Coordinates of C-alpha atoms and ligand atoms in Angstrom, one line a residue:
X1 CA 0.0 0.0 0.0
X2 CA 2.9 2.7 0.9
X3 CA 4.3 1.6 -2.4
X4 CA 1.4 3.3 -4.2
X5 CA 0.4 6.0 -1.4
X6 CA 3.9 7.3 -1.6
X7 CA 4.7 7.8 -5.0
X8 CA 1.3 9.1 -5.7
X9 CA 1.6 12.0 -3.0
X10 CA 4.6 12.0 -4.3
X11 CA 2.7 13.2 -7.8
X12 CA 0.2 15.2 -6.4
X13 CA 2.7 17.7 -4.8
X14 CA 4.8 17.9 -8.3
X15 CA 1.1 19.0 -9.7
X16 CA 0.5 21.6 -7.5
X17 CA 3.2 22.6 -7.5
X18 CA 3.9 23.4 -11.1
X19 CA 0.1 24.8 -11.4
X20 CA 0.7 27.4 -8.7
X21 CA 4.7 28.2 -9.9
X22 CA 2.2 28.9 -13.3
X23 CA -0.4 30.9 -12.2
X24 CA 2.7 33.2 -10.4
X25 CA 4.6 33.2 -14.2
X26 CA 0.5 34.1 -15.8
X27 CA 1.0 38.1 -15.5
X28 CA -0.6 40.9 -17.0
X29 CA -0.9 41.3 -20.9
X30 CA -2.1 45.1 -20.0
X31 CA -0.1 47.6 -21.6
X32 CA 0.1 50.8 -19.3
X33 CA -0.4 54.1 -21.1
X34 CA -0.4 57.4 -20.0
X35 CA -3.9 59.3 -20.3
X36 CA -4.1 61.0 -23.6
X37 CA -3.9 64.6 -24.1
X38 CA -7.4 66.1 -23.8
X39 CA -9.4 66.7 -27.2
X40 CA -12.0 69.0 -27.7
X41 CA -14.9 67.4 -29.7
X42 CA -18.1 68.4 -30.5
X43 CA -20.3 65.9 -29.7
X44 CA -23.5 67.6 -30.3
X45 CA -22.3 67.9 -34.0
X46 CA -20.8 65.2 -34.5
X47 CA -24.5 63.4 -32.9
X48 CA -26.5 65.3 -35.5
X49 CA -23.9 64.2 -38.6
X50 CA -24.2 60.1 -37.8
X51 CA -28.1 61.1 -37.3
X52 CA -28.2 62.4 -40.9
X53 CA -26.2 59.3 -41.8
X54 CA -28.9 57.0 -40.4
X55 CA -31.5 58.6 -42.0
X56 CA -30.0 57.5 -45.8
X57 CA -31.7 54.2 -46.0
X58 CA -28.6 52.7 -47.9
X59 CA -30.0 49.0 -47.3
X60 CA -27.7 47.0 -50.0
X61 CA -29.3 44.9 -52.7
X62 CA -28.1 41.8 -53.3
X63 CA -29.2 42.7 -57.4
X64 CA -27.1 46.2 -57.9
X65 CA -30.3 48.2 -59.3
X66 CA -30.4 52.3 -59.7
X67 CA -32.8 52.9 -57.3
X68 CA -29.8 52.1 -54.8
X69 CA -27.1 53.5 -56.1
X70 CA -29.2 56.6 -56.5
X71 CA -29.4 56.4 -52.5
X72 CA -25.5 55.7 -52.4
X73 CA -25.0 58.7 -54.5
X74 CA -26.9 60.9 -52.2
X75 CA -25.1 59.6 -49.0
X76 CA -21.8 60.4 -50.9
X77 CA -22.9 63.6 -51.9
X78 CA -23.9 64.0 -47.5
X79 CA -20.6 62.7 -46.9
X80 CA -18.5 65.5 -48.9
X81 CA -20.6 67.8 -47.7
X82 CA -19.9 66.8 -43.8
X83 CA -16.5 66.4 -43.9
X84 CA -15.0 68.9 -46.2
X85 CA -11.6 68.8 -45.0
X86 CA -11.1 65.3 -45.9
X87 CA -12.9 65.5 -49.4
X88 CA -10.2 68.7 -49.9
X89 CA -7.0 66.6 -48.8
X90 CA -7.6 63.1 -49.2
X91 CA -8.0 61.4 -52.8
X92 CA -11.3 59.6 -53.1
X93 CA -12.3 57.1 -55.6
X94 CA -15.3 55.7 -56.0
X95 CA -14.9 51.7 -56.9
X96 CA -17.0 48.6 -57.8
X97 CA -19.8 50.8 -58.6
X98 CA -20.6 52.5 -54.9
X99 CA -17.8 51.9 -52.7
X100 CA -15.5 54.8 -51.3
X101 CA -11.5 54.3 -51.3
X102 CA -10.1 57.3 -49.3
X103 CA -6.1 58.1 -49.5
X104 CA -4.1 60.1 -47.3
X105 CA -0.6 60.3 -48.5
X106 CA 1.9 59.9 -45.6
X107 CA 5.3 61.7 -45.2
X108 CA 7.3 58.7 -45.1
X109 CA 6.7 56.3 -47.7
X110 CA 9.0 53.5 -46.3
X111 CA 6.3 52.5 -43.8
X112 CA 4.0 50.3 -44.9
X113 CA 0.0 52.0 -44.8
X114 CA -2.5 51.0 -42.8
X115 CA -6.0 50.5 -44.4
X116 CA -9.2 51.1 -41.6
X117 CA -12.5 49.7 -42.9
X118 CA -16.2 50.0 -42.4
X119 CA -19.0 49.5 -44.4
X120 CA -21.9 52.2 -45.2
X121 CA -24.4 50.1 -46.3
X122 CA -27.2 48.5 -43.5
X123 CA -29.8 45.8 -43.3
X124 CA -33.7 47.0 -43.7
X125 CA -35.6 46.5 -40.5
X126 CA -38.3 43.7 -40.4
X127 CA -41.4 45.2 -41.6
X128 CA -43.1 42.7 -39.1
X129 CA -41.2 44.8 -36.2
X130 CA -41.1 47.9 -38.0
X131 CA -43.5 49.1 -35.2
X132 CA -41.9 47.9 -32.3
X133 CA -39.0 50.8 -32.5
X134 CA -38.8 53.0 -29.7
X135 CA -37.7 55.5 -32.5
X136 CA -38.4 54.5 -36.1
X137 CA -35.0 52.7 -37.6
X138 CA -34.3 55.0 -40.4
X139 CA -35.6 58.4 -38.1
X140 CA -31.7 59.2 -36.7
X141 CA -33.4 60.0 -33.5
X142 CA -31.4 61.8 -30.9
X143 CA -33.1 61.2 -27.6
X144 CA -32.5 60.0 -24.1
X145 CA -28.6 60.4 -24.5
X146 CA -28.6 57.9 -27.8
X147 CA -28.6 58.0 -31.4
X148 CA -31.4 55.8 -32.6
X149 CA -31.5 53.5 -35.8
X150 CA -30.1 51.3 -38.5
X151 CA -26.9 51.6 -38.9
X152 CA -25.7 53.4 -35.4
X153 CA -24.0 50.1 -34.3
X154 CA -23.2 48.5 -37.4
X155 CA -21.5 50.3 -39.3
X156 CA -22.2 53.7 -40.2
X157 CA -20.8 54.4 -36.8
X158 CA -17.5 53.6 -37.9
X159 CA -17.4 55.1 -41.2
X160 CA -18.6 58.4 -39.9
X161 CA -15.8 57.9 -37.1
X162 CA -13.8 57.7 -38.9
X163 CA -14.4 60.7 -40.9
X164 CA -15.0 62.5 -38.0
X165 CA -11.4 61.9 -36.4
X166 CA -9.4 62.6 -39.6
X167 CA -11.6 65.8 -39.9
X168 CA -10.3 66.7 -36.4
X169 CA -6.8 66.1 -36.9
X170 CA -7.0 67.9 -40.4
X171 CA -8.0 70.6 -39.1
X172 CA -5.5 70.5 -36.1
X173 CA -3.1 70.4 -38.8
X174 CA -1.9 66.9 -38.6
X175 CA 0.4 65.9 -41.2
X176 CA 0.3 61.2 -41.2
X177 CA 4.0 59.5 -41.4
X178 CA 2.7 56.5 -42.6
X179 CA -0.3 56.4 -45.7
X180 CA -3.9 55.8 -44.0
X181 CA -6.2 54.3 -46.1
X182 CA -10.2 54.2 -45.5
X183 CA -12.1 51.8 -47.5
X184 CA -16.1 52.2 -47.2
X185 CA -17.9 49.4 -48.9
X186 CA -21.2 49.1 -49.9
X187 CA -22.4 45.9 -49.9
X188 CA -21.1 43.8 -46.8
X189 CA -24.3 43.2 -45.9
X190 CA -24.8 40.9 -49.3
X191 CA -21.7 39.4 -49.6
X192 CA -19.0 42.6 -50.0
X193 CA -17.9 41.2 -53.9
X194 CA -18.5 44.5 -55.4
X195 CA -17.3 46.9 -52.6
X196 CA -14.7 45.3 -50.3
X197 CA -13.4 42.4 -52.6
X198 CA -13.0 45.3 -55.9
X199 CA -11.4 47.7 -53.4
X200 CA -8.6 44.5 -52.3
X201 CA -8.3 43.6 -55.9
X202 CA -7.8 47.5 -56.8
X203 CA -4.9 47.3 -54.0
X204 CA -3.3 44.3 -54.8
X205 CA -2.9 45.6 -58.7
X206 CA -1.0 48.7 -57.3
X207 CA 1.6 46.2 -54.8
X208 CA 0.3 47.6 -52.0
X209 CA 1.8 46.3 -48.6
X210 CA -0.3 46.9 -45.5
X211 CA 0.8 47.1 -42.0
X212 CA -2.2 45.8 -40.7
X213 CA -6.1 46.2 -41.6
X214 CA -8.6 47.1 -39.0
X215 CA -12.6 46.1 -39.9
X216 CA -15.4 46.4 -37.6
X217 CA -16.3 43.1 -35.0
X218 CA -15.0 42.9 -31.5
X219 CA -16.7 45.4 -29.2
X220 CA -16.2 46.7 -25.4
X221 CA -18.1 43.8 -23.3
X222 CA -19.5 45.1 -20.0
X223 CA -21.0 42.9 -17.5
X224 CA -20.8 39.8 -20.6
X225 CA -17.4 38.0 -19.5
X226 CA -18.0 36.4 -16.0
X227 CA -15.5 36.8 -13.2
X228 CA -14.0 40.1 -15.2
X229 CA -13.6 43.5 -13.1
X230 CA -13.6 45.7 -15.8
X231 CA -15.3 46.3 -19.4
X232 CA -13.0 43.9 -21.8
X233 CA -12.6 45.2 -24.9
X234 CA -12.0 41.6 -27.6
X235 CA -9.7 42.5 -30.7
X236 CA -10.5 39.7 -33.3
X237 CA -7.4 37.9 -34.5
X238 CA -9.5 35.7 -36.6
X239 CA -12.6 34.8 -37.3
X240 CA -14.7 31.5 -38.7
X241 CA -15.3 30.2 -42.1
X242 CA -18.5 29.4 -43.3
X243 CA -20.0 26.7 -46.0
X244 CA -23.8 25.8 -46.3
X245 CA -24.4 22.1 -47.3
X246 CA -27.7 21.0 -49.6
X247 CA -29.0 17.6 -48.6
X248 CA -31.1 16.3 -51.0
X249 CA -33.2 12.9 -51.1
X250 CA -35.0 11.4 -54.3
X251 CA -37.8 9.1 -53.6
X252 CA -40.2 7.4 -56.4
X253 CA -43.0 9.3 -54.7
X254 CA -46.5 7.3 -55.4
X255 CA -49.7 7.1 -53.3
X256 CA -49.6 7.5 -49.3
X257 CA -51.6 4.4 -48.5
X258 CA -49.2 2.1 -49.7
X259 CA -45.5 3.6 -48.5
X260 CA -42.1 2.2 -48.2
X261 CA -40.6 1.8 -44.7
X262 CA -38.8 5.2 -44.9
X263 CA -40.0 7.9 -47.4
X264 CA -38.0 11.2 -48.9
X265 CA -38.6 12.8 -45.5
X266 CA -37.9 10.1 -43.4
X267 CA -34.5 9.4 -44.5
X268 CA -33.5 12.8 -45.0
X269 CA -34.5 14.2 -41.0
X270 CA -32.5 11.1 -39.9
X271 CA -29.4 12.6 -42.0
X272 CA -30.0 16.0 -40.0
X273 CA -30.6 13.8 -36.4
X274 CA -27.1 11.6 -37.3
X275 CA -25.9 15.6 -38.0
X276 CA -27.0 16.4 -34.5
X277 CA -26.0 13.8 -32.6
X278 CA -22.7 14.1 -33.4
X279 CA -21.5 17.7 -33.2
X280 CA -17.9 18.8 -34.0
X281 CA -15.6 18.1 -31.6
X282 CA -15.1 20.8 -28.9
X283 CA -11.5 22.4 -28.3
X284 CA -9.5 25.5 -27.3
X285 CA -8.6 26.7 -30.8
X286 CA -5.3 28.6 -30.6
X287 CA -7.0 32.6 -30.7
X288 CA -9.1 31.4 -27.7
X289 CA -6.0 30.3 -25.6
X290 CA -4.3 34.1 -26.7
X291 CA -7.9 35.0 -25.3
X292 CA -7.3 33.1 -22.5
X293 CA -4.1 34.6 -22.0
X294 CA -4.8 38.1 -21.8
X295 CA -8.0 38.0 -19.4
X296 CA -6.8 35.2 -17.3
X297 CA -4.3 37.5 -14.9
X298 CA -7.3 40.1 -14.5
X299 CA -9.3 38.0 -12.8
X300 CA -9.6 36.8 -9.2
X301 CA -7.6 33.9 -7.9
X302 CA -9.9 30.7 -8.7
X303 CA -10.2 31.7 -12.6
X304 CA -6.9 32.7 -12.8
X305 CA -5.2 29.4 -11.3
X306 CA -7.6 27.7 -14.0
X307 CA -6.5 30.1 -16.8
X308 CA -3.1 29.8 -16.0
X309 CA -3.2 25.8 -15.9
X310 CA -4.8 24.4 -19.4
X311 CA -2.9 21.5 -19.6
X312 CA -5.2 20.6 -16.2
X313 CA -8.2 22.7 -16.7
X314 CA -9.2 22.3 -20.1
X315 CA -11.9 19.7 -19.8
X316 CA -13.6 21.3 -17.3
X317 CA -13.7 24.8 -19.5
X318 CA -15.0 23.1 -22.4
X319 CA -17.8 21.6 -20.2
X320 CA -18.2 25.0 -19.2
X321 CA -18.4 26.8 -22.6
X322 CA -20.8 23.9 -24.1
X323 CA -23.6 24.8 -21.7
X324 CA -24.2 28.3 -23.7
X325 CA -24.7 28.3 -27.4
X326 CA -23.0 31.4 -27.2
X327 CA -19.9 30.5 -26.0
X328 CA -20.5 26.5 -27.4
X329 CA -19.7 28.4 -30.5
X330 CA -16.4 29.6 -29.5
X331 CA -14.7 26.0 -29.1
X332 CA -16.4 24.1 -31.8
X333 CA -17.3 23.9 -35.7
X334 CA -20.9 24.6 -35.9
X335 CA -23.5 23.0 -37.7
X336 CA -27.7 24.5 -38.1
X337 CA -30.1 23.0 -39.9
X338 CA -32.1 26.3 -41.1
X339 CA -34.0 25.2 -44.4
X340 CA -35.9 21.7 -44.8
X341 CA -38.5 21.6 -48.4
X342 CA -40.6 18.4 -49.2
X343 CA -44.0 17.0 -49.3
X344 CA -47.0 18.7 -51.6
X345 CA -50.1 17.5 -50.4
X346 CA -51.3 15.4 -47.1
X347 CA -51.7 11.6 -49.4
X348 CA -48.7 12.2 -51.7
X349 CA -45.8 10.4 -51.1
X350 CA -43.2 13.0 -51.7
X351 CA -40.6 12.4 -54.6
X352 CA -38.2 14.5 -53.0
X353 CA -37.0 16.5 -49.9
X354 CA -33.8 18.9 -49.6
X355 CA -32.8 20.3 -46.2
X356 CA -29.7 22.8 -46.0
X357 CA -27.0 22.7 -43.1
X358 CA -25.5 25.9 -42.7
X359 CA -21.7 25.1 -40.7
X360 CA -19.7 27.8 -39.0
X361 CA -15.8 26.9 -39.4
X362 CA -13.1 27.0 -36.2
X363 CA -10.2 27.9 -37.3
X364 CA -8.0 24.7 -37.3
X365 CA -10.8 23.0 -39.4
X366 CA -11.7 23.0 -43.3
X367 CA -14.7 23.0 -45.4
X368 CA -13.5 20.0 -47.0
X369 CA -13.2 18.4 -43.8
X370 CA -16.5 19.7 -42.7
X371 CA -17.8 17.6 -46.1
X372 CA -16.1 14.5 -45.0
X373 CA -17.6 14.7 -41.8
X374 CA -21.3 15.0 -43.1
X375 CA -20.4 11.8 -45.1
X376 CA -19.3 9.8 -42.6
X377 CA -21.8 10.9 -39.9
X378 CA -25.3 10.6 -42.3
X379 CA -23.5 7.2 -44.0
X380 CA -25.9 7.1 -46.2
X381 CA -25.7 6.8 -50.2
X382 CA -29.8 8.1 -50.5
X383 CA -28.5 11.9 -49.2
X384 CA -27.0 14.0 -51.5
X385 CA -24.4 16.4 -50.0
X386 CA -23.3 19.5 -52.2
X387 CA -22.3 22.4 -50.7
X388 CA -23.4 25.6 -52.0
X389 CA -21.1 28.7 -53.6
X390 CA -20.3 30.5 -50.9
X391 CA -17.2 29.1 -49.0
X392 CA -15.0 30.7 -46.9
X393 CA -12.1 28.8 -45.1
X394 CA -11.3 30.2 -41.5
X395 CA -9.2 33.1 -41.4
X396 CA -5.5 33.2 -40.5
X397 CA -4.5 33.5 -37.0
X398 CA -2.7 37.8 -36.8
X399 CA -0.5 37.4 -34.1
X400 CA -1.3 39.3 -30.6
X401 CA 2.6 40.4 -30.0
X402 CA 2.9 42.2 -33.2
X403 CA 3.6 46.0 -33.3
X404 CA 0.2 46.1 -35.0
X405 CA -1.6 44.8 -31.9
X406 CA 0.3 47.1 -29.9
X407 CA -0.8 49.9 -31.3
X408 CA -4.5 48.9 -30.9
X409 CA -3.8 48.2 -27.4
X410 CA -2.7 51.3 -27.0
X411 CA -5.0 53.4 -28.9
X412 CA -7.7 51.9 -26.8
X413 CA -6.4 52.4 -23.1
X414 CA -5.7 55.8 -24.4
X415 CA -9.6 56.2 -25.5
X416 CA -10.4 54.1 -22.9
X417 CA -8.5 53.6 -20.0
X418 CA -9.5 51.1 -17.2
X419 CA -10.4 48.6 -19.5
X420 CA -9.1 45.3 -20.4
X421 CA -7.8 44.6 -23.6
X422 CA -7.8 40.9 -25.3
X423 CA -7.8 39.3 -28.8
X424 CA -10.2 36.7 -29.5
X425 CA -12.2 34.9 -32.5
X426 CA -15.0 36.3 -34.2
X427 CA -17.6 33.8 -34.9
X428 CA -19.5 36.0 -37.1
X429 CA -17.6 36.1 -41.2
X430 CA -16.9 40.1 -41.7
X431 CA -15.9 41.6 -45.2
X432 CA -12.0 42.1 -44.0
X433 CA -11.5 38.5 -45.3
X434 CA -11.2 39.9 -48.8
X435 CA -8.1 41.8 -47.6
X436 CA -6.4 38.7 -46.5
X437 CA -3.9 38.3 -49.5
X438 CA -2.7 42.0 -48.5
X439 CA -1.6 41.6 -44.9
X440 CA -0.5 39.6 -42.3
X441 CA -2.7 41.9 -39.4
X442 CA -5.9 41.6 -39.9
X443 CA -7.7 43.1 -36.9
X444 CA -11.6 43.1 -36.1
X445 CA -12.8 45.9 -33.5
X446 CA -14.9 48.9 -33.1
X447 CA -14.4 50.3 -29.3
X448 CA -19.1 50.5 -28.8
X449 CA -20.0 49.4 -25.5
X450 CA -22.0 46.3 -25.2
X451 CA -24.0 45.1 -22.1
X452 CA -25.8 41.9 -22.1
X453 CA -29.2 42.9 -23.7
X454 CA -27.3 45.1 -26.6
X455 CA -26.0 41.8 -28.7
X456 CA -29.7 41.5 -30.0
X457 CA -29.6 45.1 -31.3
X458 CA -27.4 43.9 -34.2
X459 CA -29.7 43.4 -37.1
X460 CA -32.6 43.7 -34.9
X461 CA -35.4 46.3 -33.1
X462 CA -34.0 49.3 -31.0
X463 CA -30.2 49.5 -32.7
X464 CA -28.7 52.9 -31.2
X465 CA -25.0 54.3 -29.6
X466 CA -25.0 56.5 -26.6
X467 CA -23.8 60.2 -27.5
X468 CA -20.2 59.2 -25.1
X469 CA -19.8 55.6 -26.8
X470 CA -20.2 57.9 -29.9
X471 CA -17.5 60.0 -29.1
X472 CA -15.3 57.5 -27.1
X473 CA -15.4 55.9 -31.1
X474 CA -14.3 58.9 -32.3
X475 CA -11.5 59.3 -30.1
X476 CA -10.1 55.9 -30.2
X477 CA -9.7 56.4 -34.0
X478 CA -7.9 60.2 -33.2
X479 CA -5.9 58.1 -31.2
X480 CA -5.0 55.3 -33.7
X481 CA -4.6 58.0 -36.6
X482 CA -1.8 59.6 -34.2
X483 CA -0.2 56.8 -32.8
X484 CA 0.4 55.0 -36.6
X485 CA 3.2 57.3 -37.1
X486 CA 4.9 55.3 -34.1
Ligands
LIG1 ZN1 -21.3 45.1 -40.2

């Protein structure tokens, strides 16, 4: 017996005591930054400009048509009129119909540029919601300390942030190092192969090299991240792929009353049950663990000795993170049945039925692997699996040491200070994939404040910024702008 009980306290004592010497190494990520010098803004302005925005209802068509582009024209048109600083010093050009590509020439053309991105075009509201608005969605209410309506959250609020903050520092007489490129599409919201994909392409012809790429996606999380004593502000480092797979099943069809065992619909919902039953498997993909990394000494003692120790912990955070589809998402490919079609009439055997599987990518897996799977999980040779055009393969992984990342950092503690800074993965697809071939850092972040019930804003009733988020935006990118000649 003391041959087994000594050698296995023995053990136990090692353990512990390379998880605590690990959660003593697991410091602070947290860069420390001196408070920015004091900007005067005019918020009440600058409120009643991205209140104008809203109220150009430039909802994109997946079919380019005039009536659209009329609207486009007319927002440009508002946009030169705003910010006529920028339209005097910047070269514009207008590309892939509707899309705005803004230059400003730096002093120092050995540094590589640095491209920020947003989009101008929004999503219409539900016309079966339409009433529920607090403020109609295209009315650019100002009221109760908000700007109300489509577009305030995603993304006119960056575009005319953007704007806003080179605007400032135009007229403040600031002079860039480094080129800063602002590329506006207009069509994310269907797809982004007119605006963002034309404005990459347009790029790529001319050799251009970019420091890093920022796009809209992570946002300030208050109150969202248990266990965190501050707001946390999530870079994206990467962010999923995306595939849709058609199943399809073809029957004989024939007269109900004398069936076959299993008909069109029968074998086809136990395709999406085998589907079900056997999800991806869960894991810490690599820009989780940076995640990890970065929050993990902020926290109190218990999550931090977790954090700190993986190699220990990991099964139990998985468990953790599958209870929540939210967070579920975060450690494993995704799978959603969202479209199932057969049957015609109550005593008709149908002659076919097609379902389709839309799958969400972690990086780490591929969309050819996410066919295989559905092969060797549904087994059967009835099923048809095709998957549709649109694939996207994960992104790459842009690295959380670089300068790029740095700067970010810093830009927000200087906009922000007090809060917690961390990369992570998007699990949402956003049009800076189409900038991919042009540089390594690609970074996904727009410093608005989100508290639990603001997530269903996106796309949905009641979208609005507070008037000091508005502003805090607007700073951040001042700050950015500045700190890129670094
Ligand atoms: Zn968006």
């Amino acid at each position: 017996m003391k041959k087994i009980i000594v050698p296995l306290i023995g053990l136990l004592v090692i353990m512990v005591g390379v998880a605590l010497v690990r959660t003593a190494r697991f410091t602070s990520r947290q860069i420390q930054v001196p408070a920015a010098k004091a900007i005067t803004l005019d918020r009440h302005k600058m409120a009643e400009r991205l209140s104008h925005a809203i109220q150009h209802k430039t909802i994109s068509d997946p079919v380019p048509n005039s009536t659209a582009a009329a609207v486009f024209k007319r927002f440009h048109t508002f946009l030169a009129n705003s910010f006529p600083l920028v339209h005097g010093h910047l070269a514009k050009e207008i590309v892939g119909e509707d899309s705005l590509l803004f230059t400003w020439k730096g002093r120092d053309n050995t540094l590589k540029p640095i491209l920020l991105m947003g989009h101008m075009d929004v999503v219409p509201a539900d016309p079966q919601t339409e009433n529920d608005w607090t403020y109609p969605p295209f009315s650019g209410r100002i009221a109760d300390g908000y700007i109300w309506g489509r577009g305030t959250m995603d993304d006119k609020v960056t575009v005319l942030g953007i704007l806003e903050a080179a605007e400032y520092l135009l007229a403040n007489g600031f002079k860039p190092r480094r080129t800063l490129y602002f590329a506006f599409g207009h069509d994310e919201e269907v797809g982004g192969s007119n605006g963002a994909a034309k404005i990459a392409a347009l790029l790529q012809r001319r050799n251009i090299d970019l420091d890093c790429v920022l796009d809209e996606g992570g946002n300030i999380l208050d109150g969202i991240i248990p266990d965190t004593t501050a707001p946390v502000a999530l870079i994206g480092i990467a962010e999923k792929g995306y595939v849709s797979l058609e199943l399809t099943v073809e029957s004989p069809g024939g007269h109900a009353s004398t069936p076959p065992d299993h008909t069109a619909i029968g074998i086809l919902s136990s395709a999406i049950a085998n589907l079900e039953r056997s999800p991806f498997p869960a894991r810490l993909s690599a820009p989780l663990r940076q995640m990890f990394a970065f929050i993990g000494p902020e926290m109190p003692w218990p999550n931090k000795f977790a954090l700190a120790n993986l190699w220990l912990f990991e099964p139990w955070i998985r468990r953790q993170f599958a209870q929540s589809p939210l967070t579920n998402a975060a450690i494993r490919t995704t799978q959603a049945a969202t479209v199932f079609h057969a049957g015609v009439k109550e005593n008709v055997l149908p002659a076919s039925a097609a379902a389709i599987v839309n799958v969400r990518i972690l990086p780490g897996d591929t969309v050819n692997g996410v066919i295989e799977h559905a092969h060797r999980v549904i087994d059967n040779d009835q099923v048809k699996i095709s998957p549709l055009e649109i694939r996207v393969e994960p992104s790459k992984i842009s690295d959380p040491q670089s300068a790029a990342f740095q700067r970010l950092h810093r830009a927000i503690k200087e906009a922000a200070p007090g809060i917690i800074v961390a990369p992570a993965s998007l699990v949402a697809a956003t049009d800076s994939r189409h900038y991919a071939p042009l540089s390594q850092n690609i970074f996904r972040f727009l410093p608005i404040t989100l508290r639990p019930e603001d997530a269903r804003r996106f796309h949905g009733l009641n979208e609005r910024i507070s008037i000091s988020d508005y502003e805090r935006c607007v700073r951040f990118f001042v700050q950015l702008m500045r700190d890129s000649d670094s």
